[in-house]
mmCIF file of C-alpha atoms and ligand atoms in Angstrom:
data_model
loop_
_atom_site.group_PDB
_atom_site.id
_atom_site.type_symbol
_atom_site.label_atom_id
_atom_site.label_comp_id
_atom_site.label_asym_id
_atom_site.label_seq_id
_atom_site.Cartn_x
_atom_site.Cartn_y
_atom_site.Cartn_z
ATOM 1 C CA UNK A 1 29.359 13.978 -3.907
ATOM 2 C CA UNK A 2 26.267 15.947 -5.716
ATOM 3 C CA UNK A 3 22.857 14.087 -4.883
ATOM 4 C CA UNK A 4 19.945 13.617 -6.944
ATOM 5 C CA UNK A 5 16.393 12.925 -5.899
ATOM 6 C CA UNK A 6 13.055 11.533 -7.722
ATOM 7 C CA UNK A 7 9.774 11.539 -5.875
ATOM 8 C CA UNK A 8 7.256 9.289 -7.981
ATOM 9 C CA UNK A 9 3.802 8.075 -7.118
ATOM 10 C CA UNK A 10 2.075 4.690 -7.755
ATOM 11 C CA UNK A 11 -0.925 4.964 -8.761
ATOM 12 C CA UNK A 12 -3.580 2.571 -10.103
ATOM 13 C CA UNK A 13 -6.812 0.286 -9.798
ATOM 14 C CA UNK A 14 -7.236 -1.774 -6.548
ATOM 15 C CA UNK A 15 -5.143 -4.980 -6.890
ATOM 16 C CA UNK A 16 -3.051 -4.059 -9.602
ATOM 17 C CA UNK A 17 0.034 -4.711 -7.437
ATOM 18 C CA UNK A 18 1.312 -1.382 -6.282
ATOM 19 C CA UNK A 19 2.065 -2.297 -2.897
ATOM 20 C CA UNK A 20 4.147 -5.436 -4.199
ATOM 21 C CA UNK A 21 6.120 -3.354 -6.739
ATOM 22 C CA UNK A 22 6.946 -0.866 -3.657
ATOM 23 C CA UNK A 23 8.036 -3.704 -1.769
ATOM 24 C CA UNK A 24 10.541 -5.315 -4.544
ATOM 25 C CA UNK A 25 11.471 -1.905 -5.520
ATOM 26 C CA UNK A 26 12.476 -1.442 -1.501
ATOM 27 C CA UNK A 27 13.943 -4.853 -1.023
ATOM 28 C CA UNK A 28 11.826 -5.090 1.985
ATOM 29 C CA UNK A 29 8.054 -5.198 3.044
ATOM 30 C CA UNK A 30 6.987 -1.540 3.562
ATOM 31 C CA UNK A 31 3.420 -1.925 2.520
ATOM 32 C CA UNK A 32 1.040 -5.210 3.035
ATOM 33 C CA UNK A 33 -0.058 -6.825 0.171
ATOM 34 C CA UNK A 34 -3.126 -8.987 -0.660
ATOM 35 C CA UNK A 35 -5.086 -10.828 -3.035
ATOM 36 C CA UNK A 36 -8.304 -8.679 -2.042
ATOM 37 C CA UNK A 37 -8.595 -5.237 -3.382
ATOM 38 C CA UNK A 38 -8.712 -2.079 -1.202
ATOM 39 C CA UNK A 39 -5.688 -3.728 0.388
ATOM 40 C CA UNK A 40 -3.818 -0.251 1.213
ATOM 41 C CA UNK A 41 -5.696 2.324 2.979
ATOM 42 C CA UNK A 42 -3.390 5.322 3.749
ATOM 43 C CA UNK A 43 -0.170 6.601 1.790
ATOM 44 C CA UNK A 44 2.761 5.089 2.570
ATOM 45 C CA UNK A 45 6.202 6.203 1.247
ATOM 46 C CA UNK A 46 9.267 3.726 0.381
ATOM 47 C CA UNK A 47 12.620 5.113 0.102
ATOM 48 C CA UNK A 48 15.859 3.694 -1.763
ATOM 49 C CA UNK A 49 18.897 5.432 -1.836
ATOM 50 C CA UNK A 50 21.551 3.548 -3.892
ATOM 51 C CA UNK A 51 24.627 5.814 -4.106
ATOM 52 C CA UNK A 52 23.795 9.057 -5.083
ATOM 53 C CA UNK A 53 20.298 8.615 -5.676
ATOM 54 C CA UNK A 54 16.968 8.731 -3.525
ATOM 55 C CA UNK A 55 14.185 7.368 -4.581
ATOM 56 C CA UNK A 56 10.491 8.233 -2.635
ATOM 57 C CA UNK A 57 7.889 6.467 -3.436
ATOM 58 C CA UNK A 58 4.396 7.120 -2.778
ATOM 59 C CA UNK A 59 2.131 4.099 -2.505
ATOM 60 C CA UNK A 60 -1.811 4.797 -1.825
ATOM 61 C CA UNK A 61 -4.950 2.869 -2.120
ATOM 62 C CA UNK A 62 -6.501 2.049 -5.233
ATOM 63 C CA UNK A 63 -8.812 4.299 -7.040
ATOM 64 C CA UNK A 64 -11.894 3.898 -5.575
ATOM 65 C CA UNK A 65 -15.420 5.451 -4.842
ATOM 66 C CA UNK A 66 -15.750 5.856 -1.118
ATOM 67 C CA UNK A 67 -19.162 5.212 0.517
ATOM 68 C CA UNK A 68 -18.792 5.106 4.200
ATOM 69 C CA UNK A 69 -16.577 7.673 5.826
ATOM 70 C CA UNK A 70 -13.851 5.026 5.384
ATOM 71 C CA UNK A 71 -14.095 4.828 1.779
ATOM 72 C CA UNK A 72 -14.422 8.881 1.328
ATOM 73 C CA UNK A 73 -11.371 8.872 3.490
ATOM 74 C CA UNK A 74 -9.245 6.599 0.895
ATOM 75 C CA UNK A 75 -10.863 8.416 -1.940
ATOM 76 C CA UNK A 76 -9.607 11.861 -1.013
ATOM 77 C CA UNK A 77 -6.216 10.192 -0.009
ATOM 78 C CA UNK A 78 -5.905 9.345 -3.854
ATOM 79 C CA UNK A 79 -6.915 12.456 -4.571
ATOM 80 C CA UNK A 80 -4.566 14.780 -2.672
ATOM 81 C CA UNK A 81 -2.240 12.069 -3.924
ATOM 82 C CA UNK A 82 -2.800 12.393 -7.079
ATOM 83 C CA UNK A 83 -2.637 15.943 -7.393
ATOM 84 C CA UNK A 84 0.611 16.343 -5.592
ATOM 85 C CA UNK A 85 2.513 13.656 -7.538
ATOM 86 C CA UNK A 86 5.288 15.009 -9.512
ATOM 87 C CA UNK A 87 5.715 12.006 -11.377
ATOM 88 C CA UNK A 88 3.151 9.153 -11.503
ATOM 89 C CA UNK A 89 3.937 5.656 -11.887
ATOM 90 C CA UNK A 90 0.903 4.381 -13.464
ATOM 91 C CA UNK A 91 0.359 0.524 -12.790
ATOM 92 C CA UNK A 92 -1.911 -1.338 -14.964
ATOM 93 C CA UNK A 93 -2.777 -5.191 -15.347
ATOM 94 C CA UNK A 94 -2.425 -6.271 -19.214
ATOM 95 C CA UNK A 95 -6.337 -5.281 -19.920
ATOM 96 C CA UNK A 96 -7.764 -2.211 -21.898
ATOM 97 C CA UNK A 97 -8.041 1.079 -19.240
ATOM 98 C CA UNK A 98 -11.150 0.928 -17.396
ATOM 99 C CA UNK A 99 -13.437 4.133 -16.521
ATOM 100 C CA UNK A 100 -11.904 5.109 -13.321
ATOM 101 C CA UNK A 101 -8.204 4.656 -14.931
ATOM 102 C CA UNK A 102 -9.501 6.827 -18.065
ATOM 103 C CA UNK A 103 -10.592 9.166 -15.308
ATOM 104 C CA UNK A 104 -7.364 9.248 -13.430
ATOM 105 C CA UNK A 105 -5.046 9.834 -16.559
ATOM 106 C CA UNK A 106 -7.530 12.603 -18.011
ATOM 107 C CA UNK A 107 -6.592 14.201 -14.840
ATOM 108 C CA UNK A 108 -3.397 13.644 -14.561
ATOM 109 C CA UNK A 109 -3.204 15.093 -18.391
ATOM 110 C CA UNK A 110 -4.951 18.203 -16.990
ATOM 111 C CA UNK A 111 -2.407 18.948 -14.382
ATOM 112 C CA UNK A 112 0.199 17.962 -16.942
ATOM 113 C CA UNK A 113 1.657 15.295 -14.300
ATOM 114 C CA UNK A 114 4.450 13.518 -16.442
ATOM 115 C CA UNK A 115 3.446 9.311 -16.172
ATOM 116 C CA UNK A 116 5.187 6.274 -17.080
ATOM 117 C CA UNK A 117 3.140 3.166 -17.717
ATOM 118 C CA UNK A 118 3.995 0.111 -15.779
ATOM 119 C CA UNK A 119 2.011 -3.290 -16.795
ATOM 120 C CA UNK A 120 2.363 -5.451 -14.220
ATOM 121 C CA UNK A 121 2.177 -9.139 -13.593
ATOM 122 C CA UNK A 122 3.736 -10.099 -16.896
ATOM 123 C CA UNK A 123 5.229 -13.372 -15.336
ATOM 124 C CA UNK A 124 1.184 -14.726 -15.174
ATOM 125 C CA UNK A 125 0.406 -13.073 -19.114
ATOM 126 C CA UNK A 126 0.652 -13.923 -22.842
ATOM 127 C CA UNK A 127 2.490 -11.237 -24.106
ATOM 128 C CA UNK A 128 -0.076 -10.713 -27.056
ATOM 129 C CA UNK A 129 -2.173 -9.304 -23.931
ATOM 130 C CA UNK A 130 0.566 -7.139 -22.970
ATOM 131 C CA UNK A 131 1.362 -5.202 -26.422
ATOM 132 C CA UNK A 132 -2.923 -5.052 -26.765
ATOM 133 C CA UNK A 133 -2.945 -3.435 -23.260
ATOM 134 C CA UNK A 134 -0.055 -1.241 -23.730
ATOM 135 C CA UNK A 135 -1.881 0.230 -27.226
ATOM 136 C CA UNK A 136 -4.857 0.442 -25.481
ATOM 137 C CA UNK A 137 -3.343 2.667 -22.737
ATOM 138 C CA UNK A 138 -0.974 4.672 -25.288
ATOM 139 C CA UNK A 139 -4.365 5.642 -27.057
ATOM 140 C CA UNK A 140 -5.700 7.574 -23.929
ATOM 141 C CA UNK A 141 -2.502 8.925 -22.680
ATOM 142 C CA UNK A 142 0.839 10.156 -23.581
ATOM 143 C CA UNK A 143 3.082 8.579 -21.347
ATOM 144 C CA UNK A 144 7.268 9.067 -21.097
ATOM 145 C CA UNK A 145 8.013 5.605 -21.199
ATOM 146 C CA UNK A 146 5.830 1.962 -21.136
ATOM 147 C CA UNK A 147 7.629 -0.733 -18.771
ATOM 148 C CA UNK A 148 6.237 -4.434 -18.444
ATOM 149 C CA UNK A 149 7.351 -5.783 -15.320
ATOM 150 C CA UNK A 150 6.642 -8.265 -13.138
ATOM 151 C CA UNK A 151 7.003 -6.975 -9.396
ATOM 152 C CA UNK A 152 6.824 -10.276 -7.804
ATOM 153 C CA UNK A 153 9.673 -11.219 -9.591
ATOM 154 C CA UNK A 154 11.049 -8.396 -9.930
ATOM 155 C CA UNK A 155 11.937 -8.897 -13.789
ATOM 156 C CA UNK A 156 11.663 -5.612 -15.316
ATOM 157 C CA UNK A 157 11.577 -3.418 -11.819
ATOM 158 C CA UNK A 158 15.725 -1.961 -12.639
ATOM 159 C CA UNK A 159 14.091 -0.557 -16.028
ATOM 160 C CA UNK A 160 11.917 1.628 -14.198
ATOM 161 C CA UNK A 161 14.728 2.621 -12.006
ATOM 162 C CA UNK A 162 16.453 3.635 -14.514
ATOM 163 C CA UNK A 163 13.776 5.776 -16.269
ATOM 164 C CA UNK A 164 13.442 7.420 -12.871
ATOM 165 C CA UNK A 165 16.520 8.066 -12.129
ATOM 166 C CA UNK A 166 16.620 9.980 -15.463
ATOM 167 C CA UNK A 167 14.113 12.367 -13.522
ATOM 168 C CA UNK A 168 16.253 12.660 -10.614
ATOM 169 C CA UNK A 169 16.668 16.682 -9.748
ATOM 170 C CA UNK A 170 19.939 17.432 -7.837
ATOM 171 C CA UNK A 171 19.081 18.227 -3.718
ATOM 172 C CA UNK A 172 19.850 16.950 -0.993
ATOM 173 C CA UNK A 173 18.212 13.623 0.258
ATOM 174 C CA UNK A 174 15.217 14.084 2.519
ATOM 175 C CA UNK A 175 15.331 11.029 3.879
ATOM 176 C CA UNK A 176 18.056 9.627 5.909
ATOM 177 C CA UNK A 177 19.662 6.812 3.527
ATOM 178 C CA UNK A 178 18.992 4.026 6.433
ATOM 179 C CA UNK A 179 15.543 4.514 6.230
ATOM 180 C CA UNK A 180 12.996 2.778 4.089
ATOM 181 C CA UNK A 181 9.443 4.124 4.917
ATOM 182 C CA UNK A 182 7.807 6.569 6.954
ATOM 183 C CA UNK A 183 5.503 4.428 8.849
ATOM 184 C CA UNK A 184 6.008 4.202 12.579
ATOM 185 C CA UNK A 185 6.832 0.810 13.358
ATOM 186 C CA UNK A 186 3.699 0.413 15.625
ATOM 187 C CA UNK A 187 1.395 1.266 12.740
ATOM 188 C CA UNK A 188 3.465 -1.076 10.657
ATOM 189 C CA UNK A 189 2.269 -4.001 13.047
ATOM 190 C CA UNK A 190 -0.991 -3.345 12.929
ATOM 191 C CA UNK A 191 -0.741 -3.517 9.151
ATOM 192 C CA UNK A 192 0.562 -7.069 9.263
ATOM 193 C CA UNK A 193 -2.044 -7.757 11.564
ATOM 194 C CA UNK A 194 -4.401 -6.827 9.266
ATOM 195 C CA UNK A 195 -2.641 -8.558 6.592
ATOM 196 C CA UNK A 196 -3.239 -11.569 7.779
ATOM 197 C CA UNK A 197 -7.154 -11.023 8.233
ATOM 198 C CA UNK A 198 -7.032 -10.386 4.504
ATOM 199 C CA UNK A 199 -5.491 -13.740 4.136
ATOM 200 C CA UNK A 200 -7.351 -15.500 6.831
ATOM 201 C CA UNK A 201 -10.882 -14.554 6.701
ATOM 202 C CA UNK A 202 -13.282 -13.765 3.562
ATOM 203 C CA UNK A 203 -13.504 -10.282 1.994
ATOM 204 C CA UNK A 204 -16.438 -8.247 4.313
ATOM 205 C CA UNK A 205 -14.914 -9.014 7.762
ATOM 206 C CA UNK A 206 -11.630 -7.822 7.243
ATOM 207 C CA UNK A 207 -12.316 -5.030 4.767
ATOM 208 C CA UNK A 208 -14.310 -3.958 7.689
ATOM 209 C CA UNK A 209 -11.871 -3.834 11.039
ATOM 210 C CA UNK A 210 -9.702 -1.154 11.681
ATOM 211 C CA UNK A 211 -6.539 -1.780 13.915
ATOM 212 C CA UNK A 212 -5.390 0.796 17.006
ATOM 213 C CA UNK A 213 -1.983 0.341 18.945
ATOM 214 C CA UNK A 214 -2.503 0.209 22.634
ATOM 215 C CA UNK A 215 0.925 -0.316 23.814
ATOM 216 C CA UNK A 216 4.491 -0.772 21.766
ATOM 217 C CA UNK A 217 6.955 -1.681 24.095
ATOM 218 C CA UNK A 218 10.436 -2.495 23.208
ATOM 219 C CA UNK A 219 13.180 -3.940 26.293
ATOM 220 C CA UNK A 220 15.486 -6.114 25.825
ATOM 221 C CA UNK A 221 15.420 -7.941 23.157
ATOM 222 C CA UNK A 222 11.808 -8.112 22.965
ATOM 223 C CA UNK A 223 8.889 -5.888 21.589
ATOM 224 C CA UNK A 224 5.930 -6.206 23.191
ATOM 225 C CA UNK A 225 2.459 -5.287 21.090
ATOM 226 C CA UNK A 226 -1.017 -4.911 21.983
ATOM 227 C CA UNK A 227 -3.638 -3.961 19.555
ATOM 228 C CA UNK A 228 -7.151 -3.603 19.267
ATOM 229 C CA UNK A 229 -9.224 -4.669 16.271
ATOM 230 C CA UNK A 230 -12.263 -2.518 15.715
ATOM 231 C CA UNK A 231 -15.216 -4.485 13.700
ATOM 232 C CA UNK A 232 -18.529 -2.811 13.498
ATOM 233 C CA UNK A 233 -20.746 -6.273 14.282
ATOM 234 C CA UNK A 234 -20.704 -8.765 17.111
ATOM 235 C CA UNK A 235 -21.322 -11.213 14.261
ATOM 236 C CA UNK A 236 -17.568 -10.275 12.918
ATOM 237 C CA UNK A 237 -15.920 -10.192 16.524
ATOM 238 C CA UNK A 238 -17.164 -13.891 16.894
ATOM 239 C CA UNK A 239 -15.733 -14.753 13.158
ATOM 240 C CA UNK A 240 -12.111 -13.200 13.966
ATOM 241 C CA UNK A 241 -12.243 -14.571 17.034
ATOM 242 C CA UNK A 242 -13.297 -18.313 15.953
ATOM 243 C CA UNK A 243 -14.419 -21.861 17.510
ATOM 244 C CA UNK A 244 -12.344 -21.085 21.030
ATOM 245 C CA UNK A 245 -10.057 -18.241 19.925
ATOM 246 C CA UNK A 246 -8.613 -20.359 16.825
ATOM 247 C CA UNK A 247 -8.589 -17.767 14.062
ATOM 248 C CA UNK A 248 -7.464 -14.638 16.533
ATOM 249 C CA UNK A 249 -4.756 -17.093 17.659
ATOM 250 C CA UNK A 250 -3.800 -18.035 13.812
ATOM 251 C CA UNK A 251 -3.862 -14.373 12.955
ATOM 252 C CA UNK A 252 -1.690 -13.479 15.838
ATOM 253 C CA UNK A 253 0.411 -16.352 15.320
ATOM 254 C CA UNK A 254 1.434 -15.593 11.957
ATOM 255 C CA UNK A 255 1.496 -11.854 12.257
ATOM 256 C CA UNK A 256 3.890 -12.333 15.121
ATOM 257 C CA UNK A 257 5.818 -14.826 13.308
ATOM 258 C CA UNK A 258 6.391 -11.680 10.291
ATOM 259 C CA UNK A 259 6.859 -9.059 12.778
ATOM 260 C CA UNK A 260 9.803 -11.517 14.423
ATOM 261 C CA UNK A 261 11.702 -11.440 10.759
ATOM 262 C CA UNK A 262 10.895 -7.887 9.993
ATOM 263 C CA UNK A 263 11.980 -6.238 14.053
ATOM 264 C CA UNK A 264 14.809 -9.195 14.430
ATOM 265 C CA UNK A 265 13.837 -9.987 17.667
ATOM 266 C CA UNK A 266 11.568 -11.457 19.836
ATOM 267 C CA UNK A 267 7.482 -10.326 19.300
ATOM 268 C CA UNK A 268 5.125 -10.804 22.312
ATOM 269 C CA UNK A 269 1.888 -9.808 20.356
ATOM 270 C CA UNK A 270 -1.924 -9.672 21.754
ATOM 271 C CA UNK A 271 -5.253 -8.541 20.138
ATOM 272 C CA UNK A 272 -8.158 -7.740 21.273
ATOM 273 C CA UNK A 273 -11.295 -7.877 19.477
ATOM 274 C CA UNK A 274 -14.011 -4.924 20.048
ATOM 275 C CA UNK A 275 -17.471 -3.831 18.716
ATOM 276 C CA UNK A 276 -17.313 -0.735 17.506
ATOM 277 C CA UNK A 277 -20.632 0.033 15.691
ATOM 278 C CA UNK A 278 -20.421 2.141 12.877
ATOM 279 C CA UNK A 279 -16.761 2.557 13.143
ATOM 280 C CA UNK A 280 -16.307 3.500 9.361
ATOM 281 C CA UNK A 281 -18.703 6.446 9.933
ATOM 282 C CA UNK A 282 -16.886 7.622 13.217
ATOM 283 C CA UNK A 283 -15.122 10.923 12.814
ATOM 284 C CA UNK A 284 -13.554 11.141 15.892
ATOM 285 C CA UNK A 285 -12.523 7.377 15.389
ATOM 286 C CA UNK A 286 -11.035 7.614 11.784
ATOM 287 C CA UNK A 287 -9.102 10.839 12.802
ATOM 288 C CA UNK A 288 -7.675 9.075 16.058
ATOM 289 C CA UNK A 289 -6.627 6.189 13.127
ATOM 290 C CA UNK A 290 -5.016 8.409 10.922
ATOM 291 C CA UNK A 291 -7.215 8.224 8.203
ATOM 292 C CA UNK A 292 -6.876 11.516 5.791
ATOM 293 C CA UNK A 293 -9.488 14.029 6.517
ATOM 294 C CA UNK A 294 -12.282 14.671 4.526
HETATM 295 N N1 LIG B 1 1.226 -12.806 -10.970
HETATM 296 C C1 LIG B 1 1.460 -11.658 -10.305
HETATM 297 N N2 LIG B 1 1.061 -11.264 -9.233
HETATM 298 C C2 LIG B 1 1.390 -10.064 -8.742
HETATM 299 C C3 LIG B 1 2.048 -9.653 -9.091
HETATM 300 N N3 LIG B 1 1.961 -7.845 -8.355
HETATM 301 C C4 LIG B 1 1.235 -8.490 -7.924
HETATM 302 N N4 LIG B 1 1.006 -9.568 -7.559
HETATM 303 C C5 LIG B 1 -0.302 -9.877 -6.645
HETATM 304 O O1 LIG B 1 -1.466 -9.119 -7.124
HETATM 305 C C6 LIG B 1 -2.382 -9.097 -5.497
HETATM 306 C C7 LIG B 1 -2.456 -7.938 -5.069
HETATM 307 O O2 LIG B 1 -1.526 -6.992 -4.723
HETATM 308 P P1 LIG B 1 -1.062 -5.587 -3.783
HETATM 309 O O3 LIG B 1 0.649 -5.325 -4.463
HETATM 310 O O4 LIG B 1 -1.913 -5.624 -2.529
HETATM 311 O O5 LIG B 1 -1.796 -4.569 -5.048
HETATM 312 P P2 LIG B 1 -2.105 -3.146 -4.855
HETATM 313 O O6 LIG B 1 -2.514 -2.577 -5.994
HETATM 314 O O7 LIG B 1 -1.436 -2.542 -3.515
HETATM 315 O O8 LIG B 1 -3.765 -3.329 -4.344
HETATM 316 P P3 LIG B 1 -4.619 -2.100 -3.508
HETATM 317 O O9 LIG B 1 -3.573 -1.649 -2.061
HETATM 318 O O10 LIG B 1 -5.821 -2.639 -2.689
HETATM 319 O O11 LIG B 1 -4.857 -0.799 -3.957
HETATM 320 C C8 LIG B 1 -1.457 -10.004 -4.743
HETATM 321 O O12 LIG B 1 -2.027 -11.091 -4.692
HETATM 322 C C9 LIG B 1 -0.287 -9.841 -5.598
HETATM 323 O O13 LIG B 1 0.172 -11.148 -4.936
HETATM 324 C C10 LIG B 1 3.060 -9.496 -10.498
HETATM 325 O O14 LIG B 1 3.769 -8.989 -10.499
HETATM 326 N N5 LIG B 1 3.059 -10.871 -10.803
HETATM 327 MG MG1 LIG B 2 -1.881 -1.448 -1.890
#
């Protein structure tokens, strides 16, 4: 059997639904999702192998302008990923393109990178707005194809896969057909904890945390995880822990329940909160947490 592969990079503003789309395509959660912008911080690869075709998707942070060390590294991740993209899946909402989007499209045009436009969230938007957005976007860039879809319901996702399959090239598979993501399990576990924080806490606190795995051990029928939540202020630590430890308990409970479903076994999860002043600018810590160097 001759095999084919296609590499596609999901790009777009924060919060447009890139990670939701990736999860919908893969059929399992590989990238965390939240209603708050700047949820994804690193590049995450999701893999779908169907018959003789392997689709490799790169999810990445939304276009941002970084001010802290962390923000700059996220911006660098976006920049590197855009440079390396073979095919861009440019995800947008049904609005006219903003400045950051226009800038990225300009770069894609300069590099000659082919792009498919995805107008997401069609489950929640009237048709006229979708059509208006399509004409506004196609006026600034020559897209190979335009696909309105709903990452949430899956409506239209098959059309995107069909477009990508047409662009797949004959080659051996790059990943084991069983593999869904490139993220180590321990890193994924931390991401799920961070996701629960994005849901349970206001914007400022979860955006100021980083997670590190202290230990991840598997024994018969049980995964035992010890994770450290770094935050930059004493006041944030108090909020994360909550009255009598109630908030941290709720974060851990939600994360544990989800991880038990994900791993298909019992999970023991213990999270500690540590204050590390100005960690967003601490180069050593950013390196050890796996953020791209500037
Ligand atoms: N109604 C609707 N909401 C959606 C859809 N896709 C994503 N969302 C919501 O949009 C929000 C952002 O989704 P994410 O997938 O985290 O967005 P993102 O583009 O990865 O965001 P960053 O990682 O911050 O760049 C979440 O609340 C999703 O539930 C969709 O098709 N329809
Ligand atoms: Mg994301």
